[in-house]
Short mmCIF file of C-alpha atoms in Angstrom, two decimals:
data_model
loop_
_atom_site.label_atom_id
_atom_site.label_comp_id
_atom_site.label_asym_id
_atom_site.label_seq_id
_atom_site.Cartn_x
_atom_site.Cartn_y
_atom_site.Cartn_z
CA UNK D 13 50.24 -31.01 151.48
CA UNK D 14 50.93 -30.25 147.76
CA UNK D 15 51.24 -32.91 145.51
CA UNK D 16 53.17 -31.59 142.95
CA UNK D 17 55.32 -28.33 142.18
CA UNK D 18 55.71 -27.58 138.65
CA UNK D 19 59.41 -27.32 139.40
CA UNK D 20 59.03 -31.53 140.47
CA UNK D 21 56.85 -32.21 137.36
CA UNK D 22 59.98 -30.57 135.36
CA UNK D 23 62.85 -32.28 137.10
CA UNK D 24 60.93 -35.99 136.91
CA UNK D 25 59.95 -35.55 133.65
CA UNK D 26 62.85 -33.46 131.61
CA UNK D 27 60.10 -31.31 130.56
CA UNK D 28 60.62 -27.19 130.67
CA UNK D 29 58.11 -25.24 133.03
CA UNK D 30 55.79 -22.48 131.57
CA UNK D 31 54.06 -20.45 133.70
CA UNK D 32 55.13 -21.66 137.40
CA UNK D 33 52.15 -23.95 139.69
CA UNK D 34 51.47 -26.08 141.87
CA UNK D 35 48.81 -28.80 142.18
CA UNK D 36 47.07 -31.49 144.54
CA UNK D 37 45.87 -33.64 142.60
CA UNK D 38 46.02 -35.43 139.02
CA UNK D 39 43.81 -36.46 136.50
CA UNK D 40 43.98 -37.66 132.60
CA UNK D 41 40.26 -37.93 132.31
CA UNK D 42 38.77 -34.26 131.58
CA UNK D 43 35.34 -35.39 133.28
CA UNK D 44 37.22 -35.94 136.46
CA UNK D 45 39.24 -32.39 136.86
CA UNK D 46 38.88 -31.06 140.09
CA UNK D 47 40.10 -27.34 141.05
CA UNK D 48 43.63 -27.34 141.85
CA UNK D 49 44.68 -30.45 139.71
CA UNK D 50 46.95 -31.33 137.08
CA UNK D 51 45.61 -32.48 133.79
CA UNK D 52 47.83 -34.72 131.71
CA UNK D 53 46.79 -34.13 128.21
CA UNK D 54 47.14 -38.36 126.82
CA UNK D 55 47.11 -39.17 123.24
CA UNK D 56 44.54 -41.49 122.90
CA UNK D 57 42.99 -43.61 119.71
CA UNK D 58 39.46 -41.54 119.44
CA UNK D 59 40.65 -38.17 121.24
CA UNK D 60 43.60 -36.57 121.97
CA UNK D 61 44.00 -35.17 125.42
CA UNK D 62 45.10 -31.82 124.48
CA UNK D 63 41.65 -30.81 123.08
CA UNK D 64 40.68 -30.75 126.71
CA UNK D 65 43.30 -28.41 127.73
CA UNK D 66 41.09 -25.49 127.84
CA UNK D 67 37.97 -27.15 129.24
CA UNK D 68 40.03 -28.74 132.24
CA UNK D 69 41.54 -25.10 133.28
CA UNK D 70 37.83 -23.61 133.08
CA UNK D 71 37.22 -26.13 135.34
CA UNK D 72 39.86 -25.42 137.87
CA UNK D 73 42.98 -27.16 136.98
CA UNK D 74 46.24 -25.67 138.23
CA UNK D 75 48.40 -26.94 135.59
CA UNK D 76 48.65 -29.27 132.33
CA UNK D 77 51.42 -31.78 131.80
CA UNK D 78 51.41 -31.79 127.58
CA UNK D 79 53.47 -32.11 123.97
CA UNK D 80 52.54 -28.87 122.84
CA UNK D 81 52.03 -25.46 123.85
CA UNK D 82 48.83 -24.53 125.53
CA UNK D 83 47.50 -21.46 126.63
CA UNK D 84 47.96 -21.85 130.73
CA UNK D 85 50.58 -23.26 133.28
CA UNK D 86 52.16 -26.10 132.00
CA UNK D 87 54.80 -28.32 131.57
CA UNK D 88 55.99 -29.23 128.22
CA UNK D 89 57.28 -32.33 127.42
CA UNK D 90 58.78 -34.87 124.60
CA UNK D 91 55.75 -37.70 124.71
CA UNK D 92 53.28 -37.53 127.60
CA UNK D 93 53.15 -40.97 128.21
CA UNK D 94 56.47 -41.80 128.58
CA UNK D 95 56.28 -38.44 130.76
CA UNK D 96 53.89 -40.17 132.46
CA UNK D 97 55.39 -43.10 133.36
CA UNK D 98 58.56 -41.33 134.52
CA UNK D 99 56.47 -38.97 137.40
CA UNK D 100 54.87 -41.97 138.26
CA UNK D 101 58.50 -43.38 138.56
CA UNK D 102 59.72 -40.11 140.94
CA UNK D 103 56.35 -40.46 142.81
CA UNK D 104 57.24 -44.27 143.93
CA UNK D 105 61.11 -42.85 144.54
CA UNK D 106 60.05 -40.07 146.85
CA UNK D 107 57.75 -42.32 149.21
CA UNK D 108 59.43 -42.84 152.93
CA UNK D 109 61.75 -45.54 153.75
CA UNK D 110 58.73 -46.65 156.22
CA UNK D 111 55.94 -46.39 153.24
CA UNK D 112 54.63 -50.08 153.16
CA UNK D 113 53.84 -50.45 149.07
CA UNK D 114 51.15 -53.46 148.03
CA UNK D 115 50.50 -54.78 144.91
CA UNK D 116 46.99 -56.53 143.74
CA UNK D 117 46.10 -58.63 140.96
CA UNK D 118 43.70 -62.05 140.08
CA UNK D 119 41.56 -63.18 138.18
CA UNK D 120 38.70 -62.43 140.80
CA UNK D 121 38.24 -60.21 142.81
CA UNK D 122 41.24 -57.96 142.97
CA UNK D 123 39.21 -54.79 142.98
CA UNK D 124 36.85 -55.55 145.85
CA UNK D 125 40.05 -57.01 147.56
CA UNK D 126 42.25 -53.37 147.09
CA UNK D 127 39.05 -51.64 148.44
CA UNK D 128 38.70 -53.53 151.47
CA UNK D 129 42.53 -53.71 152.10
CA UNK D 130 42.54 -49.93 151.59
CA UNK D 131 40.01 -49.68 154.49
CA UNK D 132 41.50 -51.68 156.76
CA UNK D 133 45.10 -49.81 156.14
CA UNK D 134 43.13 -46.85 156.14
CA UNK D 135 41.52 -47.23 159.91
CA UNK D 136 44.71 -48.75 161.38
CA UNK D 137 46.80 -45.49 160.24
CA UNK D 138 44.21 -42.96 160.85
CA UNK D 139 43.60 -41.55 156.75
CA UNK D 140 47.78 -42.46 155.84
CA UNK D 141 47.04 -45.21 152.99
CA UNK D 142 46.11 -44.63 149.60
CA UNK D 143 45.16 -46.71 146.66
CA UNK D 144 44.12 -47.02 142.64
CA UNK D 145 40.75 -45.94 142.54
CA UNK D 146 38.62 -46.97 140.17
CA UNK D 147 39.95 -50.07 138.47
CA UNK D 148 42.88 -47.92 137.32
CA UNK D 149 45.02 -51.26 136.72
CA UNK D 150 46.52 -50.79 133.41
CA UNK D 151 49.35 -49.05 131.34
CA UNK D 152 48.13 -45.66 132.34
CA UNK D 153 45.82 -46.05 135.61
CA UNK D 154 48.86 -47.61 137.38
CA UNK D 155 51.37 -44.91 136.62
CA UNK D 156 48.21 -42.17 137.35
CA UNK D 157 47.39 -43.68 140.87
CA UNK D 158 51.56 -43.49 141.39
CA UNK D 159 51.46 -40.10 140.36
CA UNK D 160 48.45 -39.10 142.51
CA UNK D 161 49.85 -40.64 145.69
CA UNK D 162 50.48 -38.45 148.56
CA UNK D 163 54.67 -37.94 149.62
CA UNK D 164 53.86 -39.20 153.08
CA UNK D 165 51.55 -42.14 153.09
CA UNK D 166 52.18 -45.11 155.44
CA UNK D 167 50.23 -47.46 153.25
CA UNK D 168 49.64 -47.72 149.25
CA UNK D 169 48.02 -50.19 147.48
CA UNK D 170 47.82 -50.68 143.67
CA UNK D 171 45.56 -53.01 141.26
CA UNK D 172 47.25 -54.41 138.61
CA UNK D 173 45.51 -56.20 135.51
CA UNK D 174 46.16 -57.45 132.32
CA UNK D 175 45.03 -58.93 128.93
CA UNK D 176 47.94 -60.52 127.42
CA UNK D 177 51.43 -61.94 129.15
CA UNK D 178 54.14 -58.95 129.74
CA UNK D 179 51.38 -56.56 130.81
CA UNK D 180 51.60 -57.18 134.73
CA UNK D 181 55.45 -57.54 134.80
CA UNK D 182 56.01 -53.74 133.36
CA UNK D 183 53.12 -52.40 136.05
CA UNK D 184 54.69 -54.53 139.12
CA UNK D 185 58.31 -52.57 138.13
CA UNK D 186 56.87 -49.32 138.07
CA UNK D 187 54.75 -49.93 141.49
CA UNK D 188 57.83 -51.79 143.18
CA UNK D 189 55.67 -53.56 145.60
CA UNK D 190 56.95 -54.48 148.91
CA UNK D 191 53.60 -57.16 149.38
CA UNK D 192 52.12 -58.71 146.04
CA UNK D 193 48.75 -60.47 146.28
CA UNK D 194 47.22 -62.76 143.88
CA UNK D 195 43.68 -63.30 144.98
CA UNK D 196 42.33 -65.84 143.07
CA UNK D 197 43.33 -67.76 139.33
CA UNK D 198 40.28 -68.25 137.18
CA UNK D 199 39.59 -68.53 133.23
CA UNK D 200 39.62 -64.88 132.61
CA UNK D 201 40.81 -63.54 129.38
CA UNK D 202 41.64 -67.02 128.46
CA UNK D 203 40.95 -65.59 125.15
CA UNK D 204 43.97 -64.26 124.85
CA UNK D 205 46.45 -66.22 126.88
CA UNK D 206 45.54 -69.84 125.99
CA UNK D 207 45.81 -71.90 128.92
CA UNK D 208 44.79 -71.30 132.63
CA UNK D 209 48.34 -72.30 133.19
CA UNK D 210 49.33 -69.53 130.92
CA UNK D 211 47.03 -67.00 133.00
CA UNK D 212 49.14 -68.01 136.36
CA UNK D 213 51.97 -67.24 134.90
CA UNK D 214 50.73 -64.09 134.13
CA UNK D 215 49.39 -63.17 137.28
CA UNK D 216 52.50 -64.67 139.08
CA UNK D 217 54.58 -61.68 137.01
CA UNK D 218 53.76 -59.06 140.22
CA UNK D 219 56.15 -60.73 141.83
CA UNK D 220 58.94 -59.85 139.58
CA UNK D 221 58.99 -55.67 140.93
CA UNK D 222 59.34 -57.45 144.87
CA UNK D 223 61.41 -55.05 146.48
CA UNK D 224 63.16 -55.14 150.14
CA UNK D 225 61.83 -58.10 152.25
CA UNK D 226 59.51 -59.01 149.41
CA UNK D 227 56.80 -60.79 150.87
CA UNK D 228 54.04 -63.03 147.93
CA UNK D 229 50.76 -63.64 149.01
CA UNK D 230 48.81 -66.84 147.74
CA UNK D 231 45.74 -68.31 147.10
CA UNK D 232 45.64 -72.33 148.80
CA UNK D 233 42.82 -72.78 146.96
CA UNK D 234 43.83 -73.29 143.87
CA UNK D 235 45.45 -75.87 141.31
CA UNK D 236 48.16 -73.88 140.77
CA UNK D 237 49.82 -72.64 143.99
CA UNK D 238 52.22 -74.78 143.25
CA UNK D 239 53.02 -72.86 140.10
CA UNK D 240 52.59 -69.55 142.02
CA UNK D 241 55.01 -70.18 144.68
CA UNK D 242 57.76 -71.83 142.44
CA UNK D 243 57.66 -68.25 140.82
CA UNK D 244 57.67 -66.58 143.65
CA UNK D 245 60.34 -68.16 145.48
CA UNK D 246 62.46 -66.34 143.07
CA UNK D 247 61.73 -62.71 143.92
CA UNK D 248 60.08 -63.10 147.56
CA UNK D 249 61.79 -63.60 150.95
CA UNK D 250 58.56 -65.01 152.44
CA UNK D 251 55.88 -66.86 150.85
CA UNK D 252 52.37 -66.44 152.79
CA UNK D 253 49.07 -68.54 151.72
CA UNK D 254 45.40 -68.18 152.49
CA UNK D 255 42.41 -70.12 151.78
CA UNK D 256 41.73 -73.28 153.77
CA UNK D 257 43.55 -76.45 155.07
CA UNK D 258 46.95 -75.40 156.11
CA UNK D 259 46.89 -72.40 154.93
CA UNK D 260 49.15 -69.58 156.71
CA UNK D 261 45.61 -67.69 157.47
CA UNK D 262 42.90 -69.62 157.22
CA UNK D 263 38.81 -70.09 158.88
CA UNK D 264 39.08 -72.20 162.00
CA UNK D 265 35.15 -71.31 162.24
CA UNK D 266 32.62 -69.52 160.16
CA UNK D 267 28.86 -69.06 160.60
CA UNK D 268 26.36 -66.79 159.61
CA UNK D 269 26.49 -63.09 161.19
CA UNK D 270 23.60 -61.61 163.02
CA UNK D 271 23.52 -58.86 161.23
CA UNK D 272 24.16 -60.57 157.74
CA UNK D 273 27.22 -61.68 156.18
CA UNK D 274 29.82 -64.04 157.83
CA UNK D 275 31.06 -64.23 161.34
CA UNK D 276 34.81 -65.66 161.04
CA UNK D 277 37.55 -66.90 163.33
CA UNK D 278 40.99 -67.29 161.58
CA UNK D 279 44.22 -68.57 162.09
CA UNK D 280 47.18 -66.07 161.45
CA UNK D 281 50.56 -65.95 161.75
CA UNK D 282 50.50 -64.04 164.79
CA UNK D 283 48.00 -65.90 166.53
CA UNK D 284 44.14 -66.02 165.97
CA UNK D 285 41.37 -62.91 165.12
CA UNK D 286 37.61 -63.22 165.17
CA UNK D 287 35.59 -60.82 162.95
CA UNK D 288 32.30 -60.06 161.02
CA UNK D 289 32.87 -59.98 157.00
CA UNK D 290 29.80 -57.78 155.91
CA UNK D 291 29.46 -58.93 153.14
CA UNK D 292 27.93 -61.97 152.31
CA UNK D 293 29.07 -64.99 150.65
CA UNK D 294 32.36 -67.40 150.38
CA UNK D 295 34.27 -65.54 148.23
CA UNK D 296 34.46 -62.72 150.26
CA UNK D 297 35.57 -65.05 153.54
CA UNK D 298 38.06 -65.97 151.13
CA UNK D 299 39.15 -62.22 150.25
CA UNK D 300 39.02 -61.04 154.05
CA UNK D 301 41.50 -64.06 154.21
CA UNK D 302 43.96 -62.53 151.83
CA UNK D 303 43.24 -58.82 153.21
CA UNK D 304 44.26 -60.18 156.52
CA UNK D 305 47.27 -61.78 155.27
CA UNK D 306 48.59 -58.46 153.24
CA UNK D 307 47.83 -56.40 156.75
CA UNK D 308 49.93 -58.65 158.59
CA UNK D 309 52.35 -58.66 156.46
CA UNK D 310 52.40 -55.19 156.25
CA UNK D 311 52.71 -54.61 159.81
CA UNK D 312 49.26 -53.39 160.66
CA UNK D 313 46.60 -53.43 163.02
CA UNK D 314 44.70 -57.19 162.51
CA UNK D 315 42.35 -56.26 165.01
CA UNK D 316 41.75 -52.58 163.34
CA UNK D 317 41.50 -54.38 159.74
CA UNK D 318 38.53 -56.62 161.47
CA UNK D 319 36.75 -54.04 162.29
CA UNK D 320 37.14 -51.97 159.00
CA UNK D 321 35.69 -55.15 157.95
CA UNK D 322 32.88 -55.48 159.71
CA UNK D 323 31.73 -52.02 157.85
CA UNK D 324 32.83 -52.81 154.79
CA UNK D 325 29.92 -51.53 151.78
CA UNK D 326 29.22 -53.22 148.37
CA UNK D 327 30.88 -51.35 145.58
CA UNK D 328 29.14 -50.13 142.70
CA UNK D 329 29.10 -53.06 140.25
CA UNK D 330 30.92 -55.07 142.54
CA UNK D 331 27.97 -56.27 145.28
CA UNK D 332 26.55 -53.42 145.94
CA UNK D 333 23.19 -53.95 147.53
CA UNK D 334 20.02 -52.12 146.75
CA UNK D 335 16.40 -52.16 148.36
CA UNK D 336 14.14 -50.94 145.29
CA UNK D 337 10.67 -50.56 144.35
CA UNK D 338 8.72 -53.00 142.77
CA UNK D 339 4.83 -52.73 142.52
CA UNK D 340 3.44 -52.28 146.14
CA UNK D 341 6.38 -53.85 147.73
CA UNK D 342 10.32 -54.23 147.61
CA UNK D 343 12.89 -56.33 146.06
CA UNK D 344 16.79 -56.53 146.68
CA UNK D 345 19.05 -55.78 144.31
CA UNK D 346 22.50 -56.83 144.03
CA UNK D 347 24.86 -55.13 141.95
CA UNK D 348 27.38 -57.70 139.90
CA UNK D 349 27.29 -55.93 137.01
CA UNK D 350 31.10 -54.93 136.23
CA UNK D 351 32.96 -57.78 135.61
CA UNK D 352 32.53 -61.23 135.12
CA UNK D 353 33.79 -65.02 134.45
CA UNK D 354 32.85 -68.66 135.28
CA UNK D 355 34.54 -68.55 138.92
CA UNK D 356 33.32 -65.29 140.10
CA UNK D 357 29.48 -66.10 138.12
CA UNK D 358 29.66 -69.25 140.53
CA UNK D 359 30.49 -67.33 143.69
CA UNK D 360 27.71 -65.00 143.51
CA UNK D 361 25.13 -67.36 142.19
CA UNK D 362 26.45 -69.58 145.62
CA UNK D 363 25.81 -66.12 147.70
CA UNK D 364 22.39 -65.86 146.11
CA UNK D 365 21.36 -69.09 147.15
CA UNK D 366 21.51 -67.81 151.02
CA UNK D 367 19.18 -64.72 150.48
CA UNK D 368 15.36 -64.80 151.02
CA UNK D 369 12.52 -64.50 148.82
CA UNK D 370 12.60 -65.70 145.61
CA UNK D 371 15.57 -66.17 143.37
CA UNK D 372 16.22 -63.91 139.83
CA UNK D 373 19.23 -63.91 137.77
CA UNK D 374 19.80 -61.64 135.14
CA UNK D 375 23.20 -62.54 133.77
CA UNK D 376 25.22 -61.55 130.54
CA UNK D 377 27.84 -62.71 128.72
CA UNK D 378 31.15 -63.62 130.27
CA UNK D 379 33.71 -62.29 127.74
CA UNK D 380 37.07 -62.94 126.30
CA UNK D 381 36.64 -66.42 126.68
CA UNK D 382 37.70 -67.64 123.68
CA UNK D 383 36.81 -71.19 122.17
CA UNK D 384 35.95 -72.23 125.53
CA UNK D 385 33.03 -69.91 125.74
CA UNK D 386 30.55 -71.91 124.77
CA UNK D 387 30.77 -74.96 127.09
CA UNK D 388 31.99 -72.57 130.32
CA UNK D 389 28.21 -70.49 129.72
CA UNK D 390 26.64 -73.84 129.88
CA UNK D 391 28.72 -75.07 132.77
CA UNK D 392 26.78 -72.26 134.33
CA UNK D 393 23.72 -73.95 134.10
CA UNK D 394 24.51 -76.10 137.63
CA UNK D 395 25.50 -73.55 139.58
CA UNK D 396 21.98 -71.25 138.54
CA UNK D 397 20.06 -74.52 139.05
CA UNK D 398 22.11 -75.16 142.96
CA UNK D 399 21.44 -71.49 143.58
CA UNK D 400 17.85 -72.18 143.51
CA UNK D 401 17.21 -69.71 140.92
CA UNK D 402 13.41 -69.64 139.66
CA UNK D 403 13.68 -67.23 137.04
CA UNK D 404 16.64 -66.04 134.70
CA UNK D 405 17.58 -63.01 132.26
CA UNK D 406 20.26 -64.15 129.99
CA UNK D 407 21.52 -61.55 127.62
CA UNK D 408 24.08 -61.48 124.48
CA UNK D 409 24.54 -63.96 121.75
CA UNK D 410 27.17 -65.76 123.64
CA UNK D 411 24.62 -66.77 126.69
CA UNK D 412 22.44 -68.93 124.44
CA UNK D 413 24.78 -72.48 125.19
CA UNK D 414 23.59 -71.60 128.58
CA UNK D 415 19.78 -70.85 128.11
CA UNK D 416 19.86 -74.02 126.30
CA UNK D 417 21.06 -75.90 129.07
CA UNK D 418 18.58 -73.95 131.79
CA UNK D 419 15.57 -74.22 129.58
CA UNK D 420 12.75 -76.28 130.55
CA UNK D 421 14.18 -76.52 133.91
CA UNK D 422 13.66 -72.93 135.16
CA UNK D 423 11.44 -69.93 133.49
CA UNK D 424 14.49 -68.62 131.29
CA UNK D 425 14.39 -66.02 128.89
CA UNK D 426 17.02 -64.86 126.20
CA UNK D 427 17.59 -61.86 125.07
CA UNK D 428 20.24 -60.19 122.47
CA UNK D 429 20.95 -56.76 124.91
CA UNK D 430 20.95 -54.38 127.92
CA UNK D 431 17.42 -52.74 127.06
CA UNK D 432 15.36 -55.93 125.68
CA UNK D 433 16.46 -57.18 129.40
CA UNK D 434 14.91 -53.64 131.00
CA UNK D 435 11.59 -54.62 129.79
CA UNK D 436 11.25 -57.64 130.42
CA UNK D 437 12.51 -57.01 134.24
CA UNK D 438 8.52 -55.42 134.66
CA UNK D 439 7.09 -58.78 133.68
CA UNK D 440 9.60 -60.90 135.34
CA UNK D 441 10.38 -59.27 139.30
CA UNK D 442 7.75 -59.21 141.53
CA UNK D 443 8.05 -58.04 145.72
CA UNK D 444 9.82 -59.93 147.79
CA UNK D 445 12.43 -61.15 145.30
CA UNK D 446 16.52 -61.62 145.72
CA UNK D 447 17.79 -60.41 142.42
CA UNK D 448 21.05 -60.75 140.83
CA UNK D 449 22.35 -58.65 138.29
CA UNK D 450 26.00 -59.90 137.00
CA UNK D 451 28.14 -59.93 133.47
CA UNK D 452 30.93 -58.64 131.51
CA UNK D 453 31.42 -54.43 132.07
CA UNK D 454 31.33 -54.21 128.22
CA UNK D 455 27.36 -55.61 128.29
CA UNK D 456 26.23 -52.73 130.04
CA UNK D 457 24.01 -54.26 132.15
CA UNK D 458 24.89 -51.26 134.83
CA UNK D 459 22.29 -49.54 132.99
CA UNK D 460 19.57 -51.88 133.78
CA UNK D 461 20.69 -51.26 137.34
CA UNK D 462 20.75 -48.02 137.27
CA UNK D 463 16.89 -48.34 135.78
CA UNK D 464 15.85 -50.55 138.52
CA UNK D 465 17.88 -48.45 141.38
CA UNK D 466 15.95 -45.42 140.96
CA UNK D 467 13.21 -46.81 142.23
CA UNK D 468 15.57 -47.41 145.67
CA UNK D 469 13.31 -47.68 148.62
#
């Protein structure tokens, strides 16, 4: 089905057609053009998106959505953002009466949440969901994953982040969520927003775009549901929770899996589901909790979702799992390396704690955490200590409040960045070790895992 005529792009945009196309797909990034897509030429700080023009039609691109006249199909338009933000707009206005719209944000986990919610919607309407790929969650990834959803999905899910207050409120408006999810409220970007009270309120924004029978989905587990669902109450029609206690869904049992990961029987609304959660670890009991909820709520296939589950694969950067090389021998590999802050560094160090062989953390600085940086990198220290953690990696300036507080309990060394870590990894792993890679996207500590994954077994 086409995504887009040029005719559509026009009418939703006020922009004038030149040179008439059609396209099935949409893109901003010129490394990402795929034949038959539209390429929407952004102004941007360092580049501008029209120098690109030419190299995303060489590559296949059907059309370009731009300010000024290109050679090529086209449609012209005022200011491509605002252009932007207005297909994006049409996109959400043409969806189906039926079209079940979900909104994701928190300050853990949100991404690995959307992906496994995806699958489950995915599965239960046989390839009729769609989501934000990536962690397209901002000003323009929102209004791109809009733009590049399909006229006749059953299901679409969107990630919404933010740094500063305002941010998710304009996002949850454009998206018009029937279902908003807050996974979980921790200390990210505290930096910026001042309080963690100040950070619930910020999350607590998605429900502002609640549309229809809004329904806002909430985290039990935290000291400020209270908060959330006095905000909600004023945009939602139903309020659901998940987490423990009394919780609307909620572990009545949970034990380790056969197979690995978690075998889990819940309480929902409906009644009661048993299922296998892949992946390993609390926090993701906790976000097949809230994936569960948002599929009820949606109206889909619990039992389906379960399943989807139970097949669920790390994400790159996100717990992805590798078997790799080392010596004469083999080592796991777990890939944290995209994001980080204190709640989700304690989560994974807890999950490491349950795997075999000997425990390694290599772990970088938690960012944007303002004057509290200092003592939440040492607060670390107990949770890399209860992990059972033999050896550690710390790298950036910002980690050394926390190699202070490890060293001369545990073999710790600290190092200022991504490549000092590299070498020191062939002195430090050995075979048979459980090794945890995790830290802020902007420390680049992917690239040590992309060193040590391509020696993959």
């Amino acid at each position: 089905m086409t995504l887009w005529t040029a005719a559509e792009i026009a009418q939703a945009t006020g922009g004038t057609v030149h040179g008439d196309f059609v396209v099935d797909g949409a893109t901003f990034d010129s490394r990402e053009v795929e034949p038959g897509d539209l390429f929407i030429a952004m102004p941007g700080t360092a580049h501008d998106g029209h120098d690109f023009v030419a190299g995303a039609f060489e590559k296949g691109a059907h059309g370009a959505l731009v300010s000024k006249t290109v050679d090529g199909p086209h449609v012209l338009v005022v200011d491509v953002t605002t252009a932007l933000d207005a297909l994006a707009s049409a996109a959400r206005d043409r969806l189906s009466d039926d079209a079940v719209v979900i909104g994701v944000t928190g300050s853990v986990g949100k991404t690995s949440t959307k992906e496994a919610l995806y699958a489950a919607l995915d599965r239960s309407s046989r390839g009729k969901a769609h989501r934000s790929v990536k962690s397209y969650n901002n000003h323009t990834g929102v209004p791109l994953s809009l733009v590049r959803c399909p006229r006749d999905v059953k299901f679409a899910v969107f990630e919404m982040g933010m740094n500063h207050s305002g941010e998710i409120a304009a996002l949850t408006r454009l998206a018009r969520p029937h279902i908003a999810l807050i996974t979980a409220i921790a200390p990210a970007h505290i930096e910026n927003l001042g309080s963690m009270e100040a950070i619930a309120d910020a999350k607590a924004e998605i429900f502002e775009g609640l549309v229809g029978d809004g329904v806002a989905i909430i985290p039990e587990d935290t000291p400020y549901s209270d908060q959330l669902i006095k905000k909600a109450k004023r945009h939602a029609r139903t309020i659901m929770t998940f987490g423990s206690g009394e919780a609307d869904v909620a572990p009545l049992n949970q034990a380790p899996a056969s197979g690995g990961g978690t075998l889990i029987t819940a309480r929902l609304r409906g009644g009661r589901l048993t299922y296998t959660m892949r992946q390993p670890g609390d926090h993701w009991v906790t976000n097949s909790l809230a994936v569960l909820a948002a599929v009820e709520a949606a109206g889909g296939d619990v039992a389906v979702a379960g399943l989807a589950l139970a097949e669920l694969g790390g994400l790159k950067g996100r717990g992805a799992r590798h078997r790799i090389k080392v010596g004469e021998g083999e080592a796991l590999l777990i890939d944290e390396s995209y994001n980080a802050n204190s709640a989700s560094m304690a989560a994974t160090l807890k999950s490491l704690a349950s795997e075999q062989g000997r425990k390694v953390a290599i772990l970088g600085t938690m960012k944007e955490l303002g004057e509290q940086s200092a003592r939440l990198h040492a607060e670390l220290a107990a949770h890399v200590i209860a992990a059972g953690v033999e050896k550690a990696i710390l790298v950036g300036a910002e980690t050394a409040p926390l190699f202070a507080a490890l060293d001369g309990q545990i073999t710790v060394h600290h190092v200022e960045n991504t490549d000092a870590a590299i070498g020191l990894t062939e002195t430090v792993i050995r075979p048979g070790d459980a090794i945890l890679v995790k830290a802020s996207n902007s420390m680049g500590l992917g690239k040590l895992v992309d060193k040590l994954a391509g020696g993959s077994a």
